[in-house]
């Protein structure tokens, strides 16, 4: 029990230090800030969600005592809560079917086959947390759309003038464009960092032998069918005004990134028959990482697979034909 509590406190302290490092203003602190959920996620997957919850509560209390209540709430919402819940979902399972005859014939207690929580639904939860954290961050700037956009604009103007004091008035148009895409951009960053943290934490626990579930087949990741309906609704509300439009833009950006990740799963599936598969996959990832905007193609591929079922058709075509009946 003491070792369990000690691991929870160490994970919480590491996450709190990484989260608070942003105060220093150093460039490396930005990387540490985005990786703050990683220690708690490792604790959640390797030692159970209770371990992550104990570490997260201790870390939030410590940050609140040192830096004030806003830091406590921000850490709890953006780091501790996602780490605890996503770690819980990774370990969530249920019995998939009856005991096999071979296992039933032995005297040893049979273990039922387990069905683990689908990767696609975990992606949907990540999109929800990215939406929640981005909206919560924007609400710290104001409670209406004009105040939020005005605060963002003034902050960007101060930043640009600090880097280039001789900037002309034409920079205002650039700032206005950046302010419009800032909520969606922040959501994409939150979505990708949460996904990266969960993948890294699973890899760490798998390498250490603490992962209590088989590694999932990422090529089978798919979002629930109603996700497409939710995306359409979010896109429709983007054309309204005020705070509702900002929230809809954030939700739409998160769901599109979820479809982009499933688009990569589709790409991995459709390239199974290629001899130079590694080259094409590596080139695709490199182009997306370097330029960024080609991720739109992955979004389209993920949406197309959700509508037309490309992966299912491809895998069905690769199955051997049935044996002739005698």
PDB file of N, CA and C in Angstrom, residues 21-22 27 101 135 144 152 173 194 205 224 247 254 273:
ATOM      1  N   UNK A  21       6.009  24.482 -14.907  1.00  0.00           N
ATOM      2  CA  UNK A  21       7.227  24.970 -15.567  1.00  0.00           C
ATOM      3  C   UNK A  21       6.941  26.061 -16.578  1.00  0.00           C
ATOM      4  N   UNK A  22       5.679  26.172 -17.022  1.00  0.00           N
ATOM      5  CA  UNK A  22       5.334  27.196 -18.003  1.00  0.00           C
ATOM      6  C   UNK A  22       5.557  28.594 -17.451  1.00  0.00           C
ATOM      7  N   UNK A  27      11.595  27.996 -23.469  1.00  0.00           N
ATOM      8  CA  UNK A  27      11.015  27.264 -24.581  1.00  0.00           C
ATOM      9  C   UNK A  27      10.767  25.810 -24.223  1.00  0.00           C
ATOM     10  N   UNK A 101     -14.236 -24.463 -25.248  1.00  0.00           N
ATOM     11  CA  UNK A 101     -14.294 -25.863 -24.797  1.00  0.00           C
ATOM     12  C   UNK A 101     -12.951 -26.374 -24.274  1.00  0.00           C
ATOM     13  N   UNK A 135     -12.397  25.369 -24.386  1.00  0.00           N
ATOM     14  CA  UNK A 135     -13.466  26.284 -23.990  1.00  0.00           C
ATOM     15  C   UNK A 135     -13.187  26.868 -22.610  1.00  0.00           C
ATOM     16  N   UNK A 144     -17.983  36.521 -23.103  1.00  0.00           N
ATOM     17  CA  UNK A 144     -18.702  36.715 -24.359  1.00  0.00           C
ATOM     18  C   UNK A 144     -17.693  36.731 -25.491  1.00  0.00           C
ATOM     19  N   UNK A 152      -7.720  38.200 -27.175  1.00  0.00           N
ATOM     20  CA  UNK A 152      -6.780  37.481 -28.036  1.00  0.00           C
ATOM     21  C   UNK A 152      -6.070  38.423 -28.994  1.00  0.00           C
ATOM     22  N   UNK A 173      -4.512  43.002 -40.224  1.00  0.00           N
ATOM     23  CA  UNK A 173      -5.266  41.988 -40.960  1.00  0.00           C
ATOM     24  C   UNK A 173      -4.759  40.587 -40.643  1.00  0.00           C
ATOM     25  N   UNK A 194      -2.966  15.326 -26.193  1.00  0.00           N
ATOM     26  CA  UNK A 194      -3.612  14.287 -25.383  1.00  0.00           C
ATOM     27  C   UNK A 194      -3.441  12.909 -26.017  1.00  0.00           C
ATOM     28  N   UNK A 205       4.154   1.702 -20.309  1.00  0.00           N
ATOM     29  CA  UNK A 205       3.667   0.603 -19.481  1.00  0.00           C
ATOM     30  C   UNK A 205       3.815  -0.747 -20.188  1.00  0.00           C
ATOM     31  N   UNK A 224     -17.714   6.091 -33.507  1.00  0.00           N
ATOM     32  CA  UNK A 224     -19.127   5.677 -33.533  1.00  0.00           C
ATOM     33  C   UNK A 224     -19.886   6.375 -34.661  1.00  0.00           C
ATOM     34  N   UNK A 247     -17.792  27.944 -29.590  1.00  0.00           N
ATOM     35  CA  UNK A 247     -17.838  26.587 -29.041  1.00  0.00           C
ATOM     36  C   UNK A 247     -18.049  25.562 -30.148  1.00  0.00           C
ATOM     37  N   UNK A 254     -12.152  19.555 -33.079  1.00  0.00           N
ATOM     38  CA  UNK A 254     -11.786  18.338 -32.355  1.00  0.00           C
ATOM     39  C   UNK A 254     -12.274  17.088 -33.084  1.00  0.00           C
ATOM     40  N   UNK A 273      -1.312  -3.923 -49.279  1.00  0.00           N
ATOM     41  CA  UNK A 273      -0.896  -4.687 -50.455  1.00  0.00           C
ATOM     42  C   UNK A 273       0.301  -4.067 -51.178  1.00  0.00           C
TER      43      UNK A 273
END
